[in-house]
PDB file of C-alpha atoms in Angstrom:
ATOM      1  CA  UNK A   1      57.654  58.763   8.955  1.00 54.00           C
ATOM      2  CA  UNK A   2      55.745  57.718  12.003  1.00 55.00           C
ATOM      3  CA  UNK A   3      52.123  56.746  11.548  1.00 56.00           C
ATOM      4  CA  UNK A   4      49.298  57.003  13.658  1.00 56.00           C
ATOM      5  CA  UNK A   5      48.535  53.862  16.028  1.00 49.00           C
ATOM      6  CA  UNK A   6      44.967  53.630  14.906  1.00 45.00           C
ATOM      7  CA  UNK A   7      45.754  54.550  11.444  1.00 47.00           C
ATOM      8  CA  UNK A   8      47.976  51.352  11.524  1.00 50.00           C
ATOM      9  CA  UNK A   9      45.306  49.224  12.970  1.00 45.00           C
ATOM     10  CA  UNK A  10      42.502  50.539  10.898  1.00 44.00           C
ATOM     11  CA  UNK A  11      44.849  49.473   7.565  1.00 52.00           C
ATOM     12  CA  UNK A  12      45.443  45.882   9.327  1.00 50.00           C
ATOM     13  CA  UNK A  13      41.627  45.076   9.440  1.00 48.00           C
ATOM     14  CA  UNK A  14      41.447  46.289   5.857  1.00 48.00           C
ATOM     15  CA  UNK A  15      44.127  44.374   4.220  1.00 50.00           C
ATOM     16  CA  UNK A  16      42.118  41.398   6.941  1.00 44.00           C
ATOM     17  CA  UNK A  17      38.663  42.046   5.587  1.00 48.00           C
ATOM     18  CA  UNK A  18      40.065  42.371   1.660  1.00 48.00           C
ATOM     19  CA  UNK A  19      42.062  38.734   2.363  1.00 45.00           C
ATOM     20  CA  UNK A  20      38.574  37.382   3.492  1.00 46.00           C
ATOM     21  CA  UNK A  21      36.540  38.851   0.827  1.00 48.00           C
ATOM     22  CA  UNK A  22      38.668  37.182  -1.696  1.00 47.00           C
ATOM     23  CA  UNK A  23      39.070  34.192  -0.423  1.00 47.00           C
ATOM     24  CA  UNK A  24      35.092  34.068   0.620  1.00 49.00           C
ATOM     25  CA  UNK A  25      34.227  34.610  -3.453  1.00 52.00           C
ATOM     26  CA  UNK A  26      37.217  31.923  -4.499  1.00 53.00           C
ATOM     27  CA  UNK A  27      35.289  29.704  -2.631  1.00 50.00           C
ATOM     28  CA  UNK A  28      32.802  27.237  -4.072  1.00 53.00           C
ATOM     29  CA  UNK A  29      29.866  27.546  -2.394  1.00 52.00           C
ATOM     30  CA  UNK A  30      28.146  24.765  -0.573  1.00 51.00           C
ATOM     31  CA  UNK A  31      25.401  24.304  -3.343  1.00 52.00           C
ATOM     32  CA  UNK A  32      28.000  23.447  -6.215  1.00 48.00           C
ATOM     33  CA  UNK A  33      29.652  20.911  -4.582  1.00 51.00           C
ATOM     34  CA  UNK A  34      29.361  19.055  -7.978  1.00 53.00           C
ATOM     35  CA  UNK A  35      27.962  15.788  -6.910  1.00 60.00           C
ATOM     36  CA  UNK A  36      25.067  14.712  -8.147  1.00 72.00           C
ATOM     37  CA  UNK A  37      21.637  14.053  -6.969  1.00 78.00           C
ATOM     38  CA  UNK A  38      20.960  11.080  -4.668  1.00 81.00           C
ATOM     39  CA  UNK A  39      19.614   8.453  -7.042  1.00 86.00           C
ATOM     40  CA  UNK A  40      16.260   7.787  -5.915  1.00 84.00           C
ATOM     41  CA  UNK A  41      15.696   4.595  -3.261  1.00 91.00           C
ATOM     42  CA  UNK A  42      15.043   0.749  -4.818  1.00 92.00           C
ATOM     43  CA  UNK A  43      11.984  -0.850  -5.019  1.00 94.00           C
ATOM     44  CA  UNK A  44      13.270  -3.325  -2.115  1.00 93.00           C
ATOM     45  CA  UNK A  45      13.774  -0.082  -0.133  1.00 94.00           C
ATOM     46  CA  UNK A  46      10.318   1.242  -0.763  1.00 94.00           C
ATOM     47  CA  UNK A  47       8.966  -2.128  -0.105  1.00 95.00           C
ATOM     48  CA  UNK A  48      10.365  -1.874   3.261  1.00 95.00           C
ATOM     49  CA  UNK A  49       9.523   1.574   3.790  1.00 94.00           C
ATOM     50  CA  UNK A  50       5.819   0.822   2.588  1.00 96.00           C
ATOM     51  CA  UNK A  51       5.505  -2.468   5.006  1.00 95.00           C
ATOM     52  CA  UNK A  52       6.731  -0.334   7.991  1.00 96.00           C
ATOM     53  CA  UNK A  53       4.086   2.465   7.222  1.00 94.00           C
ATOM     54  CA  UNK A  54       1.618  -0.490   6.750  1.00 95.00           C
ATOM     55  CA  UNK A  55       2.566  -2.634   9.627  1.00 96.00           C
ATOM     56  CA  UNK A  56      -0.377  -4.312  11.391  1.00 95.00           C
ATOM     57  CA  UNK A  57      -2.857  -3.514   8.305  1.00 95.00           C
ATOM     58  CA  UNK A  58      -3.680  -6.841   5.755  1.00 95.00           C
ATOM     59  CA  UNK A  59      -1.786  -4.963   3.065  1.00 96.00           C
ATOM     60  CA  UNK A  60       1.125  -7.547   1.587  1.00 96.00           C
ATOM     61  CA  UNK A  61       3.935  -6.441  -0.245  1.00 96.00           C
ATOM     62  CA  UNK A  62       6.363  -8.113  -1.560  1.00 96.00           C
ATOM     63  CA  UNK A  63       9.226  -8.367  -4.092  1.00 96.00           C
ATOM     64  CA  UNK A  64       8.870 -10.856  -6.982  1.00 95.00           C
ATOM     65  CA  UNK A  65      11.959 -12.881  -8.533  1.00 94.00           C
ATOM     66  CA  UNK A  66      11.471 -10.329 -11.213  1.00 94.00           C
ATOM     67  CA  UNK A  67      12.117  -7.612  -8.917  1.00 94.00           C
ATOM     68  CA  UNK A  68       8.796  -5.933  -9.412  1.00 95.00           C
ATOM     69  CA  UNK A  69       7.274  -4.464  -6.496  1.00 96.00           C
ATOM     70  CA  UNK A  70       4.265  -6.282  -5.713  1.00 96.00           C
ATOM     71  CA  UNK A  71       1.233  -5.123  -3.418  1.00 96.00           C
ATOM     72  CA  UNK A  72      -1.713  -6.403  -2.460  1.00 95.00           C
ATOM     73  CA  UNK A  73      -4.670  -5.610  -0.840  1.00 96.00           C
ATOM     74  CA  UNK A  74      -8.039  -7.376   0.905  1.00 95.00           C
ATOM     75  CA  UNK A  75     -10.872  -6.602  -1.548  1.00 94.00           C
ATOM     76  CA  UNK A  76     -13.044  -5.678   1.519  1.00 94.00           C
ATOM     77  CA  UNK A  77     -10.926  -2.627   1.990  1.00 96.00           C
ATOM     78  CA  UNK A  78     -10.355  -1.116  -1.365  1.00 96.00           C
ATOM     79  CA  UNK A  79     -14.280  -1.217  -3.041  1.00 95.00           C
ATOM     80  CA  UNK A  80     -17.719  -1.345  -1.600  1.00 95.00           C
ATOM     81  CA  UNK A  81     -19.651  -4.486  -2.965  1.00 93.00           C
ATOM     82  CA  UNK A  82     -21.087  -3.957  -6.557  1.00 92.00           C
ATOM     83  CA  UNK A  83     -19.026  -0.761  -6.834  1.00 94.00           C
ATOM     84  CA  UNK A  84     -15.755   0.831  -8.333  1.00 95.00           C
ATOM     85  CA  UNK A  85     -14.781   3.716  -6.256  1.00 97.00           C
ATOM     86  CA  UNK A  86     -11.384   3.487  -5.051  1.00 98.00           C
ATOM     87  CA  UNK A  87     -12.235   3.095  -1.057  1.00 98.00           C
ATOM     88  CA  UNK A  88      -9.994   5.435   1.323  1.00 97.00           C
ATOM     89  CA  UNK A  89      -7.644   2.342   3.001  1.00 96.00           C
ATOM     90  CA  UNK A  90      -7.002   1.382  -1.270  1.00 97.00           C
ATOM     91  CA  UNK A  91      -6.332   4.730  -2.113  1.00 97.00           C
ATOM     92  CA  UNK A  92      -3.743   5.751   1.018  1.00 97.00           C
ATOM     93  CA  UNK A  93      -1.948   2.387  -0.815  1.00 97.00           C
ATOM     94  CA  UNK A  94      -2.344   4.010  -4.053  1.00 97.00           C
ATOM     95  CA  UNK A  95      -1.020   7.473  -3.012  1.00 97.00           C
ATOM     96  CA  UNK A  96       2.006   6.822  -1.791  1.00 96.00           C
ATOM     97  CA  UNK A  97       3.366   3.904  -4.643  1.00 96.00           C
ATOM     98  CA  UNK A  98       2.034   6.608  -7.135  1.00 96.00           C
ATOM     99  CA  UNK A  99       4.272   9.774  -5.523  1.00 95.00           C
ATOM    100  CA  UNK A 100       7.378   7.376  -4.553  1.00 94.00           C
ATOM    101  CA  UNK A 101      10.846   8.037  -5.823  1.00 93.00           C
ATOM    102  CA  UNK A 102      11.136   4.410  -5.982  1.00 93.00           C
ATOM    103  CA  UNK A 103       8.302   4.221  -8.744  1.00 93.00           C
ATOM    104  CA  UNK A 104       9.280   7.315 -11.208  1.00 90.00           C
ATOM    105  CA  UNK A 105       8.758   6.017 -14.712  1.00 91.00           C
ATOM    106  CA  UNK A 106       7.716   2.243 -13.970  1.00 94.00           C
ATOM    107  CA  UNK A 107       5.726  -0.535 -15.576  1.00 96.00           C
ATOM    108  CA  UNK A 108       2.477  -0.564 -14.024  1.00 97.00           C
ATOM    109  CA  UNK A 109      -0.048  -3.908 -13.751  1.00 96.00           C
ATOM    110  CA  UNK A 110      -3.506  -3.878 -11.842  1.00 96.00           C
ATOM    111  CA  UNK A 111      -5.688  -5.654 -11.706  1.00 93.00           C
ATOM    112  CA  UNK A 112      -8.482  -6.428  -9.485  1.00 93.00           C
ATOM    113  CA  UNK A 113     -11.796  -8.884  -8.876  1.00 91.00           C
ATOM    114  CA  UNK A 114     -15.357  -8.394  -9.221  1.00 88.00           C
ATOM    115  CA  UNK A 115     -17.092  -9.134  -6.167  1.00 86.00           C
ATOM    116  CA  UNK A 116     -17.288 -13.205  -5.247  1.00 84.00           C
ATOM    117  CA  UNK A 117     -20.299 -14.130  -5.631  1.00 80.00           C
ATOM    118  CA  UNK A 118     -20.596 -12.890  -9.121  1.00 78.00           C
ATOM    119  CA  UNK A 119     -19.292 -14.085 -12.574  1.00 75.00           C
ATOM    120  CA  UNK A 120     -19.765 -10.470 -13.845  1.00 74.00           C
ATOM    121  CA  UNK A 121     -16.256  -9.626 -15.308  1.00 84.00           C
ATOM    122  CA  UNK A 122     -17.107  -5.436 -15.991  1.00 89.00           C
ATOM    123  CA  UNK A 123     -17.093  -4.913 -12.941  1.00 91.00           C
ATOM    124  CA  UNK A 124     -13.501  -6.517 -11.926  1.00 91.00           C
ATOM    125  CA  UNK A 125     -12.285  -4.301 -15.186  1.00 92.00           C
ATOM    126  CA  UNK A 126     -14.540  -1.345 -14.569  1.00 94.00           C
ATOM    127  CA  UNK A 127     -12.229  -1.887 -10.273  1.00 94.00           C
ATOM    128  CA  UNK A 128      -9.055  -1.861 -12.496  1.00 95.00           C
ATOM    129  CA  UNK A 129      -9.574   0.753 -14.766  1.00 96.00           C
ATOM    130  CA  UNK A 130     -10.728   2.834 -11.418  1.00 97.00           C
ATOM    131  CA  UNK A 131      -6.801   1.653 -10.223  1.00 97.00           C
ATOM    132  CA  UNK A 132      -5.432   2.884 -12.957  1.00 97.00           C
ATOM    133  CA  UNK A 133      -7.111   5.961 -13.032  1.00 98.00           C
ATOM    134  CA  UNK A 134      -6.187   6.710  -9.165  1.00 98.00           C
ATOM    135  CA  UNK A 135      -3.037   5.916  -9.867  1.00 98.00           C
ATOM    136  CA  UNK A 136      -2.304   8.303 -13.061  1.00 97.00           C
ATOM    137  CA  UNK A 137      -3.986  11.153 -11.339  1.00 97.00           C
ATOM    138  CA  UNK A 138      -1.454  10.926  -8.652  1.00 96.00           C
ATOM    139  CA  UNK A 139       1.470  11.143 -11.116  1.00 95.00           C
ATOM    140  CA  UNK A 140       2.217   7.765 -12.533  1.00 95.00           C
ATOM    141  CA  UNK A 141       2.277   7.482 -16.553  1.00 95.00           C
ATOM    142  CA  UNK A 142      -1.031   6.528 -18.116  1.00 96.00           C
ATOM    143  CA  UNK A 143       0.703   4.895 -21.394  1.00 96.00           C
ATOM    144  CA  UNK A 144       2.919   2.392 -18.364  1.00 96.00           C
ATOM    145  CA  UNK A 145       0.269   1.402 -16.251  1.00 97.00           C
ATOM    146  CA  UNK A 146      -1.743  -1.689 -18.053  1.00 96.00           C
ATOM    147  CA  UNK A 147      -4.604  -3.355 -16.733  1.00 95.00           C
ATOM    148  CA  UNK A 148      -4.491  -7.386 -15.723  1.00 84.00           C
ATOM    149  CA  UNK A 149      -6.590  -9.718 -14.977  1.00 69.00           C
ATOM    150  CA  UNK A 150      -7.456 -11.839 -11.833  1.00 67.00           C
ATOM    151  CA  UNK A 151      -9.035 -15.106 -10.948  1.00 52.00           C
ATOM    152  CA  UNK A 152      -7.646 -17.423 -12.661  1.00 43.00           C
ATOM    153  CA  UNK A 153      -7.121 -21.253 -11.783  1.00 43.00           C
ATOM    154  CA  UNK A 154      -7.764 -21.419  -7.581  1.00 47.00           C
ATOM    155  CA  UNK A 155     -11.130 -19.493  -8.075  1.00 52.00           C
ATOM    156  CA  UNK A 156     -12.401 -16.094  -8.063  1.00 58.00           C
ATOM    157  CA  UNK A 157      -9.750 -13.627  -6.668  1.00 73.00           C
ATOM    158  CA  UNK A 158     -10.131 -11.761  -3.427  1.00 86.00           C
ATOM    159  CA  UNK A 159      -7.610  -9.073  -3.341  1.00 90.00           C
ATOM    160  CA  UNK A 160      -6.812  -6.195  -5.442  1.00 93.00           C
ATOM    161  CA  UNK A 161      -3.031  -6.508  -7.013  1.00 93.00           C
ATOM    162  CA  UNK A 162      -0.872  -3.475  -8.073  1.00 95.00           C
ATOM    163  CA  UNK A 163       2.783  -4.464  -9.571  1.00 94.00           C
ATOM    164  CA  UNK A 164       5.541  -2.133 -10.174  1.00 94.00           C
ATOM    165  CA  UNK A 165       8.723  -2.807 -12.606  1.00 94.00           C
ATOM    166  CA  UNK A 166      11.616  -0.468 -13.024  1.00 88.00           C
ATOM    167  CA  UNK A 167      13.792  -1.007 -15.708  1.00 80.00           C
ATOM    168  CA  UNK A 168      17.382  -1.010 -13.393  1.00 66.00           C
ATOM    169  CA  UNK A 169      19.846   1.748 -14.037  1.00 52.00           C
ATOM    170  CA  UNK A 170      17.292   3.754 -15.250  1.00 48.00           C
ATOM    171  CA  UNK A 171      15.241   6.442 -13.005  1.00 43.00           C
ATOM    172  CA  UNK A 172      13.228   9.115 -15.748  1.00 42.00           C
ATOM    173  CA  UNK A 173      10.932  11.614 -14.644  1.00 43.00           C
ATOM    174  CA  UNK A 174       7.858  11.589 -15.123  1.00 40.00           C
TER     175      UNK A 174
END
């Protein structure tokens, strides 16, 4: 029994097209690779990552022995005098320690001054709570940020401090 040429051929890319089928749905696809998700960056990476975004402003971060995330900022440029609104320079700060990976689930401190020339502690708390506040409506935990207090032995403080702990190992969501 001879068979058509084409008929022959047209079987061939069949049995070809069937071969690639299966083997196309044995496949794993690209999105189930099975690992896991990146684990988020460290503090020291954000710190980095925050300095280079902040280079040539007088924001200072740093990372304490503790390996909180520390940052601080020139009152002058986070809250007119005799006021607590979070000024726009404070609040890019804010934004972007609030929304980082590197932050998820951390122990928040703030704490900033009242203005120099005045004894008037409100107002340094009323600054902090305003912090706080900022920083909770950007995504960070009200129940883990706290609020501190600044000024203490070398005089009135000048600059507004925000320190971040995360526990190691551990990355929850928020």
């Amino acid at each position: 029994m001879h068979r058509d040429p084409f008929l022959r051929w047209a079987g061939r890319i069949a049995t070809l097209g069937a071969v690639a089928l299966v083997t196309a749905c044995a496949s794993p696809s690209p999105r189930s690779s099975g690992s896991a998700a990146a684990p988020p960056p460290t503090l020291a990476q954000e710190r980095q990552r925050l300095a280079d975004l902040f280079d040539g402003t007088p924001v200072v971060l740093a990372i304490d022995r503790d390996g909180s995330l520390r940052a601080e900022v020139p009152l002058r440029f986070c809250f007119e005098p005799a006021r607590a609104v979070v000024k726009p320079p404070l609040a890019a700060l804010l934004d972007r320690l609030a929304t980082s990976p590197a932050t998820r689930g951390g122990n928040w401190l703030v704490a900033a001054p009242g203005d120099p020339t005045s004894k008037d502690t409100a107002l340094a708390t009323q600054r902090a709570r305003s912090v706080r506040d900022h920083l909770v409506g950007r995504g960070a935990m009200a129940t883990k940020v706290a609020i501190g207090s600044l000024g203490w032995s070398g005089g009135p403080s000048t600059v507004v401090r925000v320190v971040v702990s995360v526990p190691s190992g551990s990355y929850p969501s928020r």
